[in-house]
């Protein structure tokens, strides 16, 4: 049994080291027992646990870990094989037919005597019943919301003779939900485009005991407003709960100082009567010479810490710390659109500067089985995001609101966050009780993340208006409208009803140029060429742009059984490898399906994904400021698969990662070209652009450009003196016309370099293009698209390629043969 650790509570920031121990005087501070770590667990058929008295005496059972999840605990002890590998997920479905009991024995420290003691839960996915020492505490539903129980009169204390861990905490997790529609808004979608074998569930966030006075701090919300002279007015809103039956005269001390930098503390004291129940107070402070927070490409990530202490005369009640930042966040309409085209303000202004969102969808947590998602994984993904020049991450509705660690890391890294709620295009229960539960869950989500300066967008969900039914559309629109009203009092950032807002599938009348999910080259592979499609798109914002690829060969061998690695076996299908789409993308980018070998095929899919992202991303960035951001789908995913990510499940960047890194350079030299295929002797035509997201002018700039044949022999070189590149700009500077040498089937590449007036390299870029006929390739792609569509019409999603799973009449034998 891991020893229990007694610490002082720190919500979003660590207290100084001197405070990180139990104080000698039990009246002097909050006492916390962290119940994370080693637990025990057992599964039985639904209803059997109570019959076997599990809530009173826990049985002999296996080890478990909290925070964690059921599947990880079972995998660690060998009761199931790794659900991520091969088709093991299908064999683990039996887990969902059982209820799972978690048990923790612990001591109650003597320092807690005389205090109010609460059992605190940060989050259980999705549903639970709780007992302490055989007494029922209650139940909870909702994966994201926090809850607690008063256990002051239920805990046992050790005597001199009894030194055992004489408290038993028992938690029952019923069988997890199978239908998302029944739990929408309170649990994330565990199925859809990936990871649909099993429903994840478990005690996925920390559990602890807290001992305080009868008045507790329930919530802290810090707001700020910049004033002249670099000063800021800070409001610390403190929600207290007086858990007694009498009015208490309280003193609330608030101190604010730098959290990740040094500053003198600013303090304020409020004395106020607190009635029984909830009381809300706002304590104002003035911070002179405020140090601001912004994104990593625009400035510093200064974070403050507010410490709040509540006393009744000299008697301590409670203490909390809360990290926050001072920043000016406003939204502006994108210039260049009429009110008939765009309704919502999409331009984020941070401290008066435009924050162009070079974004990626966050496909987290790092593992759908949260017991396997470690702090080091979070840190590495955030590091890689910043390395790829990403300055915004979008948590869309298929993934849960993240852990406290994630938002803190984004605060520190200077990466902003767009947060969806867990609503999408599904049939929802329409009774008022369930809808109110969704709203309550959403309000708690907002309270958990609203102090993080990284959070700049909230959205009611994703694709919620994708429906062919007017009745459903009316209901969904009303649902997200009422959700907006429900959460509005609790935050101050931009709200977007849903995305996309501008799309033929959207039944309700939104403006035609607000936002789009630019997915046609994936879902319509073969029917539209990437150059024609992306260059036709003009929108204020692009929240999703998705293209698939395979992980590295080394990563694939970790989750695909060796006998199925090549040619692709059925486990490829279970991990969402759409072989038709992958080979169509390869053909479009290379002029060849690249199926002649495992390593060659895999590498080609990654480069193809990169080319799609580069071409589209540069197009939207050149539209700045009319366009204010594009989000590639995804940075990563929470399961190993053959799909969206540019960093695979094993934290290995794909080759597409480097394309995104180049595309998202804060200062980007870009070559606009209308097509990727040019016939021999045809004159290549392009336009040199520079996009500058920084607030810095670069005078006296030059752009050098080189054209190289298939064998890397230079056939053209030129230097263009373009003069000043202005701050926060996107501008075309010069045109390029170069005859294309070689024969059909060749490739040629282009290298570009931007230098400032002092000869410093500001940006570099490169492209590879094909010597080929554009129209003939278009016909070939269309034929491949028709073939793929016909094959898909037989059903089976991505398992349709495999005779073992679909039966011989479905088996496209020639296709699999092509991979040999």
Coordinates of C-alpha atoms in Angstrom, one line a residue, residues 488-791:
X488 CA -23.0 33.2 -20.2
X489 CA -23.0 34.4 -16.5
X490 CA -19.9 32.4 -15.8
X491 CA -17.4 33.5 -18.4
X492 CA -16.3 36.4 -20.5
X493 CA -14.9 34.9 -23.7
X494 CA -16.2 34.6 -27.2
X495 CA -19.1 32.2 -27.8
X496 CA -19.7 30.5 -31.1
X497 CA -23.0 28.4 -31.3
X498 CA -21.4 25.5 -33.2
X499 CA -19.2 24.8 -36.2
X500 CA -19.3 24.8 -39.0
X501 CA -21.9 27.6 -39.5
X502 CA -21.6 27.8 -43.3
X503 CA -22.2 24.4 -44.9
X504 CA -24.9 22.9 -47.2
X505 CA -25.6 20.2 -44.5
X506 CA -26.5 23.0 -42.0
X507 CA -30.3 23.3 -42.1
X508 CA -30.6 26.6 -40.3
X509 CA -29.8 30.0 -41.9
X510 CA -26.4 31.2 -40.8
X511 CA -24.2 33.4 -42.9
X512 CA -22.5 31.7 -45.8
X513 CA -18.9 32.7 -45.1
X514 CA -18.5 32.3 -41.3
X515 CA -16.8 28.9 -41.0
X516 CA -16.5 25.6 -42.8
X517 CA -15.1 22.1 -42.2
X518 CA -12.9 21.7 -45.3
X519 CA -13.1 17.9 -45.5
X520 CA -14.0 17.4 -49.2
X521 CA -10.6 15.9 -50.3
X522 CA -11.0 13.2 -47.6
X523 CA -14.7 12.3 -47.7
X524 CA -14.9 13.0 -51.5
X525 CA -11.5 11.6 -52.3
X526 CA -11.0 11.4 -56.1
X527 CA -13.8 13.8 -56.9
X528 CA -12.0 17.1 -56.3
X529 CA -8.4 18.0 -56.9
X530 CA -6.8 19.7 -53.9
X531 CA -5.7 22.8 -55.8
X532 CA -9.2 23.4 -57.2
X533 CA -11.0 22.8 -53.9
X534 CA -8.9 24.7 -51.4
X535 CA -8.3 27.7 -53.7
X536 CA -12.1 28.0 -54.1
X537 CA -12.7 28.4 -50.3
X538 CA -13.1 31.8 -48.8
X539 CA -14.2 31.8 -45.1
X540 CA -13.6 33.9 -42.0
X541 CA -12.4 30.8 -40.1
X542 CA -11.7 27.1 -40.8
X543 CA -12.2 25.1 -37.6
X544 CA -11.4 21.8 -39.2
X545 CA -9.4 20.6 -42.2
X546 CA -8.7 16.9 -42.2
X547 CA -6.5 14.5 -44.2
X548 CA -5.4 11.1 -43.1
X549 CA -2.0 9.3 -43.1
X550 CA -0.3 6.3 -41.5
X551 CA 2.0 6.3 -38.5
X552 CA 5.6 5.4 -39.0
X553 CA 6.5 1.7 -39.8
X554 CA 8.0 1.4 -36.3
X555 CA 4.8 2.6 -34.7
X556 CA 2.5 0.5 -36.8
X557 CA 4.4 -2.6 -35.7
X558 CA 3.5 -1.7 -32.1
X559 CA -0.3 -2.1 -32.7
X560 CA -0.7 -4.2 -35.8
X561 CA 0.2 -8.0 -35.4
X562 CA 3.3 -8.8 -37.5
X563 CA 1.4 -11.2 -39.9
X564 CA -1.0 -8.4 -40.7
X565 CA 1.5 -5.6 -41.2
X566 CA 2.0 -6.1 -45.0
X567 CA 0.0 -6.5 -47.1
X568 CA -2.5 -4.8 -44.9
X569 CA -4.5 -7.2 -42.7
X570 CA -7.8 -6.9 -40.9
X571 CA -6.3 -5.0 -38.0
X572 CA -5.6 -2.1 -40.4
X573 CA -9.4 -2.0 -40.9
X574 CA -10.1 -1.9 -37.2
X575 CA -7.6 1.0 -36.8
X576 CA -9.5 3.0 -39.5
X577 CA -7.2 2.6 -42.5
X578 CA -9.3 3.6 -45.5
X579 CA -7.0 2.1 -48.1
X580 CA -8.9 3.7 -50.9
X581 CA -8.5 7.2 -49.6
X582 CA -4.9 6.7 -48.7
X583 CA -4.0 5.4 -52.2
X584 CA -6.0 8.2 -53.9
X585 CA -4.2 10.8 -51.9
X586 CA -0.9 9.2 -52.8
X587 CA -1.8 9.3 -56.4
X588 CA -2.9 12.9 -56.3
X589 CA 0.4 14.0 -54.7
X590 CA 2.9 11.6 -56.3
X591 CA 1.2 10.5 -59.5
X592 CA 1.5 7.0 -58.2
X593 CA -0.4 5.0 -55.5
X594 CA 2.9 4.0 -53.9
X595 CA 1.7 0.5 -52.9
X596 CA 4.8 -1.3 -53.9
X597 CA 6.1 -1.8 -50.3
X598 CA 5.3 -1.1 -46.7
X599 CA 7.8 1.6 -45.9
X600 CA 7.2 3.3 -49.3
X601 CA 3.4 3.4 -48.9
X602 CA 3.5 4.6 -45.3
X603 CA 6.0 7.4 -46.0
X604 CA 4.0 8.5 -49.0
X605 CA 0.8 8.9 -47.0
X606 CA 2.6 11.1 -44.5
X607 CA 4.1 13.3 -47.2
X608 CA 0.7 13.5 -49.0
X609 CA -1.0 14.6 -45.8
X610 CA 1.7 17.3 -45.5
X611 CA 1.2 18.5 -49.0
X612 CA -2.5 18.9 -48.5
X613 CA -2.0 20.8 -45.3
X614 CA 0.7 23.0 -46.8
X615 CA -1.3 24.0 -49.9
X616 CA -4.5 24.6 -47.9
X617 CA -2.8 26.3 -45.0
X618 CA -0.9 28.7 -47.1
X619 CA -4.0 29.6 -49.1
X620 CA -5.9 30.6 -45.9
X621 CA -2.9 32.5 -44.5
X622 CA -2.6 34.5 -47.6
X623 CA -6.2 35.6 -47.1
X624 CA -5.3 37.3 -43.8
X625 CA -6.9 39.4 -42.3
X626 CA -10.1 38.4 -44.1
X627 CA -9.4 34.9 -42.8
X628 CA -8.3 34.8 -39.1
X629 CA -7.4 31.1 -38.6
X630 CA -7.2 27.5 -39.8
X631 CA -7.2 24.4 -37.7
X632 CA -5.7 21.2 -39.1
X633 CA -7.3 18.0 -37.9
X634 CA -5.4 16.8 -35.8
X635 CA -2.2 17.3 -33.8
X636 CA -2.6 13.9 -32.3
X637 CA -5.2 11.2 -31.4
X638 CA -6.0 9.2 -28.3
X639 CA -5.7 5.8 -29.9
X640 CA -3.3 4.3 -32.4
X641 CA -4.8 4.5 -35.9
X642 CA -4.3 5.2 -39.6
X643 CA -6.0 8.5 -39.6
X644 CA -5.8 12.3 -38.8
X645 CA -2.8 13.0 -36.6
X646 CA 0.5 14.6 -37.5
X647 CA 2.1 13.2 -34.3
X648 CA 1.3 9.5 -33.9
X649 CA 0.0 7.8 -30.8
X650 CA 3.6 6.9 -29.7
X651 CA 4.6 10.6 -29.8
X652 CA 6.5 10.2 -33.1
X653 CA 6.1 13.2 -35.5
X654 CA 5.1 12.1 -39.0
X655 CA 6.7 13.7 -42.1
X656 CA 3.6 15.8 -42.4
X657 CA 4.6 17.5 -39.1
X658 CA 7.5 19.2 -40.9
X659 CA 5.1 20.5 -43.6
X660 CA 2.8 22.0 -40.9
X661 CA 5.9 23.5 -39.1
X662 CA 6.9 25.3 -42.4
X663 CA 3.3 26.3 -43.2
X664 CA 2.8 27.8 -39.7
X665 CA 6.0 29.8 -39.6
X666 CA 5.0 33.2 -38.0
X667 CA 6.7 34.8 -40.9
X668 CA 6.0 32.8 -44.0
X669 CA 7.4 33.1 -47.5
X670 CA 4.8 31.5 -49.8
X671 CA 4.5 30.6 -53.5
X672 CA 1.0 30.7 -54.7
X673 CA 0.5 28.3 -57.7
X674 CA -2.8 27.2 -59.2
X675 CA -1.8 23.6 -59.9
X676 CA 0.8 21.0 -59.0
X677 CA 1.1 19.3 -62.4
X678 CA 2.7 21.0 -65.4
X679 CA 3.3 19.5 -68.8
X680 CA 6.9 19.4 -70.2
X681 CA 7.8 22.7 -71.7
X682 CA 4.8 24.5 -70.1
X683 CA 5.6 27.7 -68.3
X684 CA 5.2 27.5 -64.5
X685 CA 3.5 30.5 -63.1
X686 CA 3.4 31.6 -59.5
X687 CA 3.2 34.5 -57.2
X688 CA 5.5 35.3 -54.3
X689 CA 3.8 36.2 -51.1
X690 CA 5.0 37.0 -47.5
X691 CA 2.7 36.6 -44.5
X692 CA 3.8 38.2 -41.3
X693 CA 1.9 37.4 -38.1
X694 CA 4.4 39.2 -35.9
X695 CA 4.2 42.9 -35.0
X696 CA 7.5 43.7 -36.4
X697 CA 8.5 45.4 -39.7
X698 CA 11.3 43.8 -41.8
X699 CA 12.8 46.5 -44.1
X700 CA 15.0 45.8 -47.2
X701 CA 13.9 42.2 -47.7
X702 CA 14.8 39.9 -50.6
X703 CA 13.4 36.6 -51.7
X704 CA 15.6 34.0 -53.4
X705 CA 14.0 31.2 -55.4
X706 CA 15.5 28.1 -56.9
X707 CA 14.0 25.5 -59.3
X708 CA 15.5 22.0 -59.3
X709 CA 15.0 19.0 -61.6
X710 CA 14.2 15.5 -60.5
X711 CA 18.0 14.9 -59.8
X712 CA 18.3 18.1 -57.9
X713 CA 20.0 20.0 -60.7
X714 CA 19.2 23.7 -60.6
X715 CA 17.4 24.9 -63.8
X716 CA 16.4 28.4 -62.6
X717 CA 17.4 30.8 -59.9
X718 CA 16.4 34.4 -59.2
X719 CA 16.5 37.0 -56.4
X720 CA 13.6 39.4 -55.9
X721 CA 14.1 42.6 -53.9
X722 CA 10.7 43.1 -52.3
X723 CA 11.5 45.9 -49.8
X724 CA 9.6 46.1 -46.5
X725 CA 7.5 43.3 -45.0
X726 CA 5.1 45.1 -42.8
X727 CA 4.0 44.0 -39.4
X728 CA 0.8 41.9 -39.2
X729 CA 0.4 41.6 -43.0
X730 CA -0.1 39.4 -46.0
X731 CA 1.0 40.7 -49.3
X732 CA 1.9 39.5 -52.8
X733 CA 5.2 40.9 -54.0
X734 CA 6.3 39.4 -57.3
X735 CA 5.4 36.9 -60.0
X736 CA 7.5 34.0 -61.3
X737 CA 7.4 32.4 -64.7
X738 CA 9.7 29.5 -65.5
X739 CA 9.5 26.8 -68.4
X740 CA 9.2 23.3 -67.0
X741 CA 11.9 20.8 -68.3
X742 CA 11.9 17.0 -68.3
X743 CA 9.4 14.4 -69.3
X744 CA 6.1 13.2 -67.9
X745 CA 6.6 11.3 -64.7
X746 CA 9.4 13.5 -63.5
X747 CA 9.2 15.7 -60.5
X748 CA 10.7 19.2 -59.8
X749 CA 11.1 21.1 -56.6
X750 CA 11.2 24.8 -55.6
X751 CA 13.2 26.3 -52.7
X752 CA 12.6 29.7 -51.3
X753 CA 14.3 31.9 -48.8
X754 CA 13.3 35.3 -47.3
X755 CA 16.1 37.5 -45.9
X756 CA 15.9 40.9 -44.1
X757 CA 18.0 43.9 -45.0
X758 CA 20.8 42.6 -42.8
X759 CA 21.0 39.2 -44.5
X760 CA 19.3 37.3 -41.7
X761 CA 17.1 34.4 -42.9
X762 CA 13.5 35.0 -41.7
X763 CA 11.7 32.2 -43.5
X764 CA 12.4 29.2 -45.7
X765 CA 10.0 27.1 -47.7
X766 CA 10.0 24.4 -50.3
X767 CA 7.6 22.5 -52.6
X768 CA 7.7 19.5 -54.9
X769 CA 5.6 19.4 -58.1
X770 CA 5.0 17.0 -60.9
X771 CA 5.7 17.0 -64.6
X772 CA 2.4 15.7 -65.8
X773 CA -0.9 16.5 -67.4
X774 CA -3.4 18.1 -64.9
X775 CA -6.6 17.1 -66.8
X776 CA -5.5 13.5 -67.4
X777 CA -4.7 13.1 -63.7
X778 CA -8.1 14.6 -62.8
X779 CA -9.8 11.9 -64.9
X780 CA -7.8 9.2 -63.3
X781 CA -8.6 10.5 -59.8
X782 CA -12.3 10.6 -60.7
X783 CA -12.2 7.0 -61.8
X784 CA -10.5 6.0 -58.6
X785 CA -13.1 7.9 -56.6
X786 CA -16.0 6.1 -58.4
X787 CA -14.4 2.7 -57.7
X788 CA -13.9 3.6 -54.1
X789 CA -17.5 4.9 -53.7
X790 CA -18.9 1.7 -55.3
X791 CA -16.8 -0.4 -53.0

